Amino acid sequence: MTRPWLVVLFILPFLVACGTTHADTGELTVAAAADVTPAFQEIGPLFTAQTGIPVAFNFGSTGQLAQQIERGAPIDLFFAANKRLVEDLAAQAIVDPETMKVYAQGRITIWTRADSSLRPQQITDLADPVYRRIAIANPEHAPYGQAAREALERAGIWKQIEDRLVFGENVAQTLTLADTGNVDVAIVALSLSIQREGYWVLIPSELHPDHPLIQMAAVVNGTQHAESARRFVEFVLGPEGHAIMRKYGFLLPGEIIER
């Protein structure tokens, strides 16, 4: 005869294991740099349709996302806009070094609204006082802001425009500042410039060699969705992922410009 208390002891761990926790939903949580937002909004549904694995994205500044991961945020996979931050996390055993993959390289542009009379042709044009407010992503934690600052410094105009700068929390918010008319011009990601109506001109990568925007992904150690995370990375690096990334102006592995 089965003792009731033995049955309870047997099924209790099973019930706990089937609870609705983050780890058990099957949903893959991806922290991704803001510049990949439009591309990943296309890639995510395609991946889910083909694999049945749902994906939730947390887009933001790479530096801030890295801090969240360091503090134990429930993230399965990290797509950074700066490979150095992924390498730093690997050195702390926070991400799996065997899963580190360069997936793209970004570019920066000067962007103005389509209805703006301002049409800068090169970065030195921003020294003109007609550009009263200039937005860049915060260089304290945003790789695109770091690249923008370096380009402005190498162009010799950082000091001239420093008091006219407005910092966005990430590169997507920086574009919004210009798109809503809160600033006259913004230095943002090519990937975001392409998908938003407006005028833009590419900034030569030679102006930010110390911040080349080489972008890297890695699986976070301890995730219970490691296999799903690896599959998503491979999907981004596969033909369908590459086609979408290329559409938004990213350079792909094999095309990377390193100086």
CSV table of C-alpha atoms in Angstrom, one decimal:
chain,number,residue,atom,x,y,z
A,1,MET,CA,0.0,0.0,0.0
A,2,THR,CA,1.4,3.4,-1.0
A,3,ARG,CA,1.9,5.8,1.8
A,4,PRO,CA,0.4,9.3,1.0
A,5,TRP,CA,3.4,11.2,2.3
A,6,LEU,CA,5.7,9.3,-0.1
A,7,VAL,CA,3.5,10.3,-3.0
A,8,VAL,CA,3.8,14.0,-1.9
A,9,LEU,CA,7.5,13.8,-1.6
A,10,PHE,CA,7.7,12.3,-5.1
A,11,ILE,CA,5.5,14.7,-6.9
A,12,LEU,CA,6.6,18.0,-5.1
A,13,PRO,CA,10.0,18.3,-7.0
A,14,PHE,CA,8.1,17.7,-10.2
A,15,LEU,CA,5.6,20.4,-9.5
A,16,VAL,CA,8.4,22.9,-8.6
A,17,ALA,CA,10.3,22.0,-11.8
A,18,CYS,CA,7.1,22.7,-13.9
A,19,GLY,CA,6.6,26.1,-12.3
A,20,THR,CA,6.4,29.2,-14.5
A,21,THR,CA,9.9,30.6,-14.0
A,22,HIS,CA,12.0,32.4,-16.6
A,23,ALA,CA,14.1,29.3,-17.1
A,24,ASP,CA,11.2,27.0,-17.8
A,25,THR,CA,9.2,29.1,-20.3
A,26,GLY,CA,11.4,28.2,-23.2
A,27,GLU,CA,11.7,31.9,-24.1
A,28,LEU,CA,15.1,33.1,-25.1
A,29,THR,CA,16.1,36.4,-23.5
A,30,VAL,CA,18.5,38.4,-25.7
A,31,ALA,CA,20.2,41.6,-24.6
A,32,ALA,CA,21.2,43.5,-27.7
A,33,ALA,CA,22.8,46.8,-28.6
A,34,ALA,CA,20.3,49.4,-29.7
A,35,ASP,CA,21.8,49.7,-33.2
A,36,VAL,CA,20.6,46.1,-34.1
A,37,THR,CA,17.0,46.9,-33.1
A,38,PRO,CA,15.4,47.1,-36.7
A,39,ALA,CA,17.4,44.1,-37.9
A,40,PHE,CA,16.6,41.9,-34.9
A,41,GLN,CA,12.9,42.9,-35.0
A,42,GLU,CA,12.9,41.1,-38.4
A,43,ILE,CA,15.3,38.3,-37.5
A,44,GLY,CA,13.5,37.3,-34.3
A,45,PRO,CA,10.1,36.3,-35.8
A,46,LEU,CA,11.9,34.4,-38.6
A,47,PHE,CA,13.9,32.5,-36.1
A,48,THR,CA,10.8,31.7,-34.0
A,49,ALA,CA,8.8,30.6,-37.0
A,50,GLN,CA,11.6,28.2,-38.0
A,51,THR,CA,12.5,26.8,-34.6
A,52,GLY,CA,9.5,27.3,-32.4
A,53,ILE,CA,11.7,29.1,-29.9
A,54,PRO,CA,10.2,32.5,-28.7
A,55,VAL,CA,12.7,35.3,-28.3
A,56,ALA,CA,12.4,38.4,-26.1
A,57,PHE,CA,14.8,41.3,-26.8
A,58,ASN,CA,16.2,43.8,-24.3
A,59,PHE,CA,17.6,46.6,-26.5
A,60,GLY,CA,19.9,49.3,-25.0
A,61,SER,CA,23.3,50.7,-24.6
A,62,THR,CA,26.0,48.0,-24.7
A,63,GLY,CA,27.7,49.4,-21.6
A,64,GLN,CA,24.5,49.4,-19.6
A,65,LEU,CA,23.5,45.9,-20.8
A,66,ALA,CA,26.9,44.6,-19.8
A,67,GLN,CA,26.4,46.0,-16.3
A,68,GLN,CA,23.0,44.3,-16.0
A,69,ILE,CA,24.6,41.0,-17.0
A,70,GLU,CA,27.4,41.5,-14.5
A,71,ARG,CA,24.7,42.0,-11.8
A,72,GLY,CA,23.0,38.8,-12.7
A,73,ALA,CA,20.1,39.9,-14.8
A,74,PRO,CA,18.2,37.0,-16.4
A,75,ILE,CA,19.8,37.2,-19.8
A,76,ASP,CA,20.6,34.2,-21.9
A,77,LEU,CA,22.5,35.8,-24.8
A,78,PHE,CA,24.4,39.1,-25.3
A,79,PHE,CA,24.8,40.9,-28.6
A,80,ALA,CA,27.2,43.8,-28.0
A,81,ALA,CA,28.2,46.8,-30.2
A,82,ASN,CA,31.7,46.6,-28.8
A,83,LYS,CA,33.6,43.3,-28.7
A,84,ARG,CA,35.8,44.6,-25.8
A,85,LEU,CA,32.9,44.5,-23.4
A,86,VAL,CA,32.2,40.9,-24.3
A,87,GLU,CA,35.8,40.0,-23.8
A,88,ASP,CA,35.8,41.7,-20.4
A,89,LEU,CA,32.7,39.6,-19.4
A,90,ALA,CA,34.5,36.4,-20.6
A,91,ALA,CA,37.6,37.3,-18.5
A,92,GLN,CA,35.2,37.4,-15.5
A,93,ALA,CA,33.7,34.0,-16.5
A,94,ILE,CA,30.3,35.7,-17.0
A,95,VAL,CA,30.0,34.6,-20.6
A,96,ASP,CA,31.2,31.5,-22.3
A,97,PRO,CA,34.4,32.3,-24.3
A,98,GLU,CA,33.8,29.3,-26.6
A,99,THR,CA,30.6,31.0,-27.8
A,100,MET,CA,32.1,34.4,-28.6
A,101,LYS,CA,31.4,35.3,-32.2
A,102,VAL,CA,31.9,38.6,-34.2
A,103,TYR,CA,28.6,39.0,-36.0
A,104,ALA,CA,28.9,42.5,-37.6
A,105,GLN,CA,30.6,45.8,-37.8
A,106,GLY,CA,28.7,49.1,-37.5
A,107,ARG,CA,29.1,52.5,-39.1
A,108,ILE,CA,28.2,56.0,-37.9
A,109,THR,CA,26.4,58.7,-39.8
A,110,ILE,CA,25.3,62.3,-39.5
A,111,TRP,CA,21.5,62.4,-39.5
A,112,THR,CA,19.0,65.2,-40.0
A,113,ARG,CA,15.2,65.2,-40.5
A,114,ALA,CA,13.9,65.0,-44.0
A,115,ASP,CA,12.2,68.4,-43.5
A,116,SER,CA,15.3,70.1,-42.1
A,117,SER,CA,17.0,72.8,-44.2
A,118,LEU,CA,20.3,71.6,-42.7
A,119,ARG,CA,22.3,69.2,-44.9
A,120,PRO,CA,25.8,68.6,-43.5
A,121,GLN,CA,28.2,67.1,-46.0
A,122,GLN,CA,31.0,66.2,-43.5
A,123,ILE,CA,31.6,66.1,-39.8
A,124,THR,CA,33.5,69.4,-39.8
A,125,ASP,CA,30.3,71.1,-40.9
A,126,LEU,CA,28.9,70.6,-37.4
A,127,ALA,CA,31.3,73.3,-36.1
A,128,ASP,CA,29.0,75.9,-37.8
A,129,PRO,CA,26.9,77.6,-35.1
A,130,VAL,CA,23.8,76.9,-37.2
A,131,TYR,CA,23.8,73.5,-35.6
A,132,ARG,CA,22.7,74.7,-32.2
A,133,ARG,CA,22.1,71.3,-30.6
A,134,ILE,CA,24.0,68.1,-31.6
A,135,ALA,CA,23.1,64.7,-30.2
A,136,ILE,CA,25.4,61.7,-29.8
A,137,ALA,CA,25.0,58.6,-27.6
A,138,ASN,CA,26.5,58.9,-24.2
A,139,PRO,CA,30.2,58.1,-24.6
A,140,GLU,CA,30.4,57.0,-21.0
A,141,HIS,CA,28.7,53.7,-21.8
A,142,ALA,CA,27.5,53.6,-25.5
A,143,PRO,CA,30.0,52.4,-28.1
A,144,TYR,CA,28.4,54.5,-30.8
A,145,GLY,CA,28.8,57.6,-28.6
A,146,GLN,CA,32.5,56.6,-28.1
A,147,ALA,CA,33.0,56.4,-31.9
A,148,ALA,CA,31.2,59.7,-32.4
A,149,ARG,CA,33.3,61.4,-29.8
A,150,GLU,CA,36.5,60.1,-31.3
A,151,ALA,CA,35.4,61.2,-34.8
A,152,LEU,CA,34.7,64.7,-33.5
A,153,GLU,CA,38.0,64.9,-31.7
A,154,ARG,CA,40.0,63.7,-34.7
A,155,ALA,CA,38.1,66.1,-36.9
A,156,GLY,CA,39.3,68.8,-34.5
A,157,ILE,CA,35.9,70.2,-33.6
A,158,TRP,CA,35.0,68.5,-30.2
A,159,LYS,CA,36.0,71.6,-28.2
A,160,GLN,CA,34.1,73.9,-30.5
A,161,ILE,CA,30.8,72.0,-30.2
A,162,GLU,CA,31.1,70.5,-26.7
A,163,ASP,CA,28.7,72.9,-25.1
A,164,ARG,CA,26.1,72.2,-27.8
A,165,LEU,CA,26.1,68.4,-27.3
A,166,VAL,CA,23.1,66.5,-26.0
A,167,PHE,CA,23.6,62.9,-24.9
A,168,GLY,CA,21.2,60.1,-25.6
A,169,GLU,CA,21.2,57.1,-23.3
A,170,ASN,CA,21.8,54.9,-26.4
A,171,VAL,CA,22.0,55.3,-30.1
A,172,ALA,CA,18.3,54.7,-30.7
A,173,GLN,CA,17.3,57.4,-28.2
A,174,THR,CA,19.9,59.7,-29.9
A,175,LEU,CA,18.1,59.3,-33.2
A,176,THR,CA,14.8,60.0,-31.6
A,177,LEU,CA,16.1,63.3,-30.2
A,178,ALA,CA,16.8,64.4,-33.8
A,179,ASP,CA,13.7,62.9,-35.3
A,180,THR,CA,11.4,64.7,-32.8
A,181,GLY,CA,13.2,68.0,-33.4
A,182,ASN,CA,14.7,68.3,-30.0
A,183,VAL,CA,18.2,68.6,-31.6
A,184,ASP,CA,19.2,69.8,-35.0
A,185,VAL,CA,21.4,66.9,-35.9
A,186,ALA,CA,22.6,63.6,-34.5
A,187,ILE,CA,25.5,61.2,-35.0
A,188,VAL,CA,23.9,57.7,-35.0
A,189,ALA,CA,24.2,54.2,-36.4
A,190,LEU,CA,23.9,53.6,-40.1
A,191,SER,CA,21.5,50.7,-39.3
A,192,LEU,CA,19.1,53.2,-37.7
A,193,SER,CA,19.6,55.9,-40.3
A,194,ILE,CA,18.6,53.5,-43.1
A,195,GLN,CA,15.3,52.6,-41.6
A,196,ARG,CA,14.2,56.2,-40.6
A,197,GLU,CA,13.1,58.8,-43.1
A,198,GLY,CA,15.7,61.5,-43.1
A,199,TYR,CA,18.9,62.8,-44.6
A,200,TRP,CA,22.2,61.1,-43.7
A,201,VAL,CA,25.8,61.1,-44.7
A,202,LEU,CA,28.4,58.4,-43.7
A,203,ILE,CA,31.3,59.3,-41.4
A,204,PRO,CA,34.6,57.7,-42.6
A,205,SER,CA,35.7,54.9,-40.4
A,206,GLU,CA,39.2,56.3,-40.5
A,207,LEU,CA,37.9,59.0,-38.0
A,208,HIS,CA,37.3,56.5,-35.2
A,209,PRO,CA,40.0,53.8,-35.5
A,210,ASP,CA,40.1,53.3,-31.7
A,211,HIS,CA,36.4,52.5,-31.6
A,212,PRO,CA,35.8,50.5,-34.8
A,213,LEU,CA,32.4,49.2,-33.7
A,214,ILE,CA,33.2,45.5,-34.2
A,215,GLN,CA,30.2,43.8,-32.7
A,216,MET,CA,30.3,40.5,-30.8
A,217,ALA,CA,27.9,38.0,-29.3
A,218,ALA,CA,28.3,35.5,-26.5
A,219,VAL,CA,26.1,33.1,-24.5
A,220,VAL,CA,25.8,34.0,-20.8
A,221,ASN,CA,27.2,31.3,-18.4
A,222,GLY,CA,24.5,29.6,-16.3
A,223,THR,CA,21.7,30.0,-18.8
A,224,GLN,CA,19.3,27.1,-19.0
A,225,HIS,CA,18.8,28.0,-22.7
A,226,ALA,CA,22.4,27.6,-23.9
A,227,GLU,CA,21.4,25.4,-26.9
A,228,SER,CA,18.7,27.8,-28.0
A,229,ALA,CA,21.1,30.7,-27.6
A,230,ARG,CA,23.7,29.0,-29.8
A,231,ARG,CA,21.0,28.4,-32.4
A,232,PHE,CA,20.0,32.0,-32.5
A,233,VAL,CA,23.7,33.1,-32.9
A,234,GLU,CA,24.0,30.7,-35.8
A,235,PHE,CA,20.8,32.0,-37.4
A,236,VAL,CA,22.1,35.6,-37.2
A,237,LEU,CA,25.3,34.3,-38.9
A,238,GLY,CA,23.4,32.3,-41.4
A,239,PRO,CA,22.1,33.3,-44.9
A,240,GLU,CA,18.8,34.7,-43.7
A,241,GLY,CA,20.4,36.6,-40.8
A,242,HIS,CA,23.1,38.0,-43.0
A,243,ALA,CA,20.7,39.2,-45.7
A,244,ILE,CA,18.8,41.2,-43.1
A,245,MET,CA,22.0,42.6,-41.4
A,246,ARG,CA,23.3,43.6,-44.8
A,247,LYS,CA,20.1,45.4,-45.6
A,248,TYR,CA,20.7,47.6,-42.6
A,249,GLY,CA,24.2,48.5,-43.6
A,250,PHE,CA,26.2,46.3,-41.4
A,251,LEU,CA,29.5,44.9,-42.5
A,252,LEU,CA,29.6,41.2,-42.0
A,253,PRO,CA,32.4,38.8,-40.8
A,254,GLY,CA,34.9,38.7,-43.6
A,255,GLU,CA,34.2,42.4,-44.5
A,256,ILE,CA,35.4,43.8,-41.1
A,257,ILE,CA,37.6,46.9,-41.3
A,258,GLU,CA,40.2,46.7,-38.5
A,259,ARG,CA,42.9,49.3,-38.0
